Amino acid sequence: MQRFELYIDGEFLPGAAWFESLDPASGAPWAEIAEARRAEVDRAVAAAGRAFRTGPWPAMSATQRGKLLMRLADLVQAAAPELAQIETRDTGKILRETSAQIAYVADYYRYYAGLADKIEGAHLPIDKPDMEVWLRREPIGTVAAIVPWNSQLFLSAVKLGPALAAGCTVVLKASEDGPAPLLAFARLVHEAGFPPGVVNVITGFAPDCGAVLTAHPGIDHIAFTGGPETARHVLRASAENLASTSLELGGKSPFIVFADADLESAVNAQIAGIFAATGQSCVAGSRLLVQESIKAGMLAELAARAGRIVIGAPGEMTTEMGPLCTARQRARLHGIVTASVAAGARLVCGGVIPEGPGTYYPPTILDCSAAPEAPCLHEEMFGPVLSVVGFADEEAALRIANDTAYGLASGLFTRDLSRAHRMIRALRAGIVWVNTYRAVSPIAPFGGHGLSGHGREGGLAAALDYTTVKTVWLRTSEEPIPDPFVMR
Ligand code: NAD
């Protein structure tokens, strides 16, 4: 079995214990992972705090930081095939997807490498004649970056990139499910030449690791991606250190198709929107809202396409859908499907746990038109399950689309430009994709509101989230400051 160690203060270390990571395709252990508990968390936070205050990092210019990030980008690109193999093995995400995604992750580091020396302060036109006042943009401090198991290299790049560009130091915590790719990524951080303690990579379980890290007095900012329930724990923990937070949480994103849409594109985008990554995607288009007049046809086409998806070993390049990451996740998802059928949803396809090893689940479509309260329409499932409802007109489409506590993404397929603009204005979501779905870029902010969290990742503004403003007052007058207690 391969072993993956923690990376703390520039050294690779065993943790408090070893735990096994399972290959979701076989259910068998394939790697041993070093587990961080309180002592390792303390050590990592202390190292990051030291690296923030002393040593080479705070003395480096922003341009030098950018060069280190650029080196990291090149190393990620070169190692993408190897990292993709590790992520596929550890999480079951198919090799086609991990290969393409990790190669693109390099561009996220390049984007923030270029941004490092463009984070500027400001000069204020102050209302006093003998004062100069300006704002310095300074790094916010030591960051706890916490990611779930899906798309970890991507989800950590959108935190590490802006944090390091801004001059912060980071303790990155990988999920206890599928942590190997991030611990392997730590080797590239080391090779890139970041000073010890600037980036630390650990993993562990909630009570001894995640909870300790988020409440730690040495943490100034928490960048969290995960589910809303965990986010509540994170916020409660941050009541201890009063760290600022950005939360990228789940979604129940509507995918809205009007009768005038290009149906071929809509079907292709919907298939990718819900079945790519085996549906384990925060922006999964998990609620299809389709105009009544085309609903039967679109459902038939989607079911036919779902039936042709090649399900198999995640490491085969011909595989289009792999297993879910954990057995726990499959049991939860299947429970929601079963409860939804009991609530009146009609199973169009899938919905049956297949025989054999691995945590596979088939592409599943539920017609919920007669069951508006079915749990599959309201709960995030994080799996290959599409819930469908018909709508009569634009008003009904909007009402159903916004009938969710989440607000991450939305998709809209129509050829009517005026309607598209009206819908864009009225949809309550952080992202609206029109006649496309799932497009992402380092240049474009990403995030939501409501149960989907707060803050944005990607883009220029994300780097500012890792800074704080220092206001500087400088008196220019040659005159002595008058005695304040002498009346004039
Ligand atoms: P999760 O919330 O269970 O875990 C996320 C991370 O939090 C893991 O690293 C976990 O170890 C850690 N954690 C668990 N308990 C903790 C605690 N008490 N304190 C601190 N950290 C703790 O999420 P998951 O099930 O692994 O991932 C799926 C969720 O992530 C879904 O809801 C999905 O939508 C969301 N997600 C969101 C985005 C986004 O960008 N909006 C991207 C991917 C995934």
mmCIF file of C-alpha atoms and ligand atoms in Angstrom, residues 146-150 155 173-177 204 206 210-211 214 224-228 230 233-234 248-251 281-282 380 382 408 446 452 457, ligand 1:
data_model
loop_
_atom_site.group_PDB
_atom_site.id
_atom_site.type_symbol
_atom_site.label_atom_id
_atom_site.label_comp_id
_atom_site.label_asym_id
_atom_site.label_seq_id
_atom_site.Cartn_x
_atom_site.Cartn_y
_atom_site.Cartn_z
ATOM 1 C CA ILE A 146 -10.765 23.211 4.258
ATOM 2 C CA VAL A 147 -11.948 21.208 1.275
ATOM 3 C CA PRO A 148 -14.218 18.209 0.660
ATOM 4 C CA TRP A 149 -13.067 15.150 -1.306
ATOM 5 C CA ASN A 150 -14.516 16.053 -4.674
ATOM 6 C CA LEU A 155 -11.012 23.535 -4.676
ATOM 7 C CA LYS A 173 -6.922 20.427 5.409
ATOM 8 C CA ALA A 174 -7.842 17.636 3.015
ATOM 9 C CA SER A 175 -10.990 15.610 3.622
ATOM 10 C CA GLU A 176 -10.594 12.309 5.457
ATOM 11 C CA ASP A 177 -12.330 10.753 2.428
ATOM 12 C CA GLY A 204 -7.841 14.123 9.763
ATOM 13 C CA ALA A 206 -13.744 16.288 12.369
ATOM 14 C CA GLY A 210 -11.221 20.068 11.506
ATOM 15 C CA ALA A 211 -12.845 21.356 14.682
ATOM 16 C CA THR A 214 -11.260 26.127 12.802
ATOM 17 C CA PHE A 224 -14.321 26.430 3.708
ATOM 18 C CA THR A 225 -15.898 24.256 1.040
ATOM 19 C CA GLY A 226 -18.297 21.527 2.113
ATOM 20 C CA GLY A 227 -21.883 20.972 3.181
ATOM 21 C CA PRO A 228 -24.106 23.465 5.062
ATOM 22 C CA THR A 230 -20.493 21.271 8.507
ATOM 23 C CA HIS A 233 -19.915 23.798 12.919
ATOM 24 C CA VAL A 234 -17.228 25.901 11.273
ATOM 25 C CA GLU A 248 -18.668 27.561 -0.560
ATOM 26 C CA LEU A 249 -21.473 25.119 0.162
ATOM 27 C CA GLY A 250 -23.878 22.951 -1.721
ATOM 28 C CA GLY A 251 -26.612 23.580 -4.255
ATOM 29 C CA SER A 281 -20.663 18.355 -7.967
ATOM 30 C CA CYS A 282 -21.833 21.387 -6.013
ATOM 31 C CA GLU A 380 -28.900 18.234 -2.140
ATOM 32 C CA PHE A 382 -24.597 14.903 -4.452
ATOM 33 C CA LEU A 408 -25.406 28.570 -6.054
ATOM 34 C CA PHE A 446 -17.824 31.541 -8.272
ATOM 35 C CA SER A 452 -24.912 27.838 -0.632
ATOM 36 C CA GLU A 457 -13.763 32.261 -5.217
HETATM 37 P P1 NAD B 1 -18.408 17.931 4.417
HETATM 38 O O1 NAD B 1 -19.046 19.213 4.791
HETATM 39 O O2 NAD B 1 -18.825 16.686 5.102
HETATM 40 O O3 NAD B 1 -16.817 18.011 4.585
HETATM 41 C C1 NAD B 1 -16.065 19.067 4.051
HETATM 42 C C2 NAD B 1 -14.772 19.217 4.837
HETATM 43 O O4 NAD B 1 -15.062 19.656 6.150
HETATM 44 C C3 NAD B 1 -13.946 17.943 4.983
HETATM 45 O O5 NAD B 1 -12.581 18.259 4.848
HETATM 46 C C4 NAD B 1 -14.250 17.516 6.396
HETATM 47 O O6 NAD B 1 -13.223 16.753 6.987
HETATM 48 C C5 NAD B 1 -14.352 18.847 7.091
HETATM 49 N N1 NAD B 1 -15.095 18.820 8.348
HETATM 50 C C6 NAD B 1 -16.044 17.947 8.745
HETATM 51 N N2 NAD B 1 -16.502 18.298 9.959
HETATM 52 C C7 NAD B 1 -15.809 19.394 10.349
HETATM 53 C C8 NAD B 1 -15.845 20.223 11.495
HETATM 54 N N3 NAD B 1 -16.672 19.982 12.520
HETATM 55 N N4 NAD B 1 -15.021 21.274 11.535
HETATM 56 C C9 NAD B 1 -14.189 21.552 10.520
HETATM 57 N N5 NAD B 1 -14.114 20.800 9.401
HETATM 58 C C10 NAD B 1 -14.924 19.735 9.318
HETATM 59 O O7 NAD B 1 -18.633 17.821 2.866
HETATM 60 P P2 NAD B 1 -18.506 16.545 1.933
HETATM 61 O O8 NAD B 1 -19.668 15.664 2.131
HETATM 62 O O9 NAD B 1 -17.134 15.990 2.037
HETATM 63 O O10 NAD B 1 -18.605 17.282 0.497
HETATM 64 C C11 NAD B 1 -19.800 17.491 -0.130
HETATM 65 C C12 NAD B 1 -20.338 18.884 0.122
HETATM 66 O O11 NAD B 1 -19.417 19.883 -0.341
HETATM 67 C C13 NAD B 1 -21.603 19.111 -0.671
HETATM 68 O O12 NAD B 1 -22.559 19.781 0.088
HETATM 69 C C14 NAD B 1 -21.129 19.949 -1.840
HETATM 70 O O13 NAD B 1 -22.126 20.681 -2.486
HETATM 71 C C15 NAD B 1 -20.112 20.808 -1.195
HETATM 72 N N6 NAD B 1 -19.228 21.398 -2.209
HETATM 73 C C16 NAD B 1 -19.332 22.750 -2.474
HETATM 74 C C17 NAD B 1 -18.538 23.324 -3.468
HETATM 75 C C18 NAD B 1 -18.607 24.806 -3.793
HETATM 76 O O14 NAD B 1 -17.637 25.333 -4.330
HETATM 77 N N7 NAD B 1 -19.697 25.505 -3.525
HETATM 78 C C19 NAD B 1 -17.639 22.527 -4.169
HETATM 79 C C20 NAD B 1 -17.572 21.167 -3.875
HETATM 80 C C21 NAD B 1 -18.370 20.634 -2.882
#
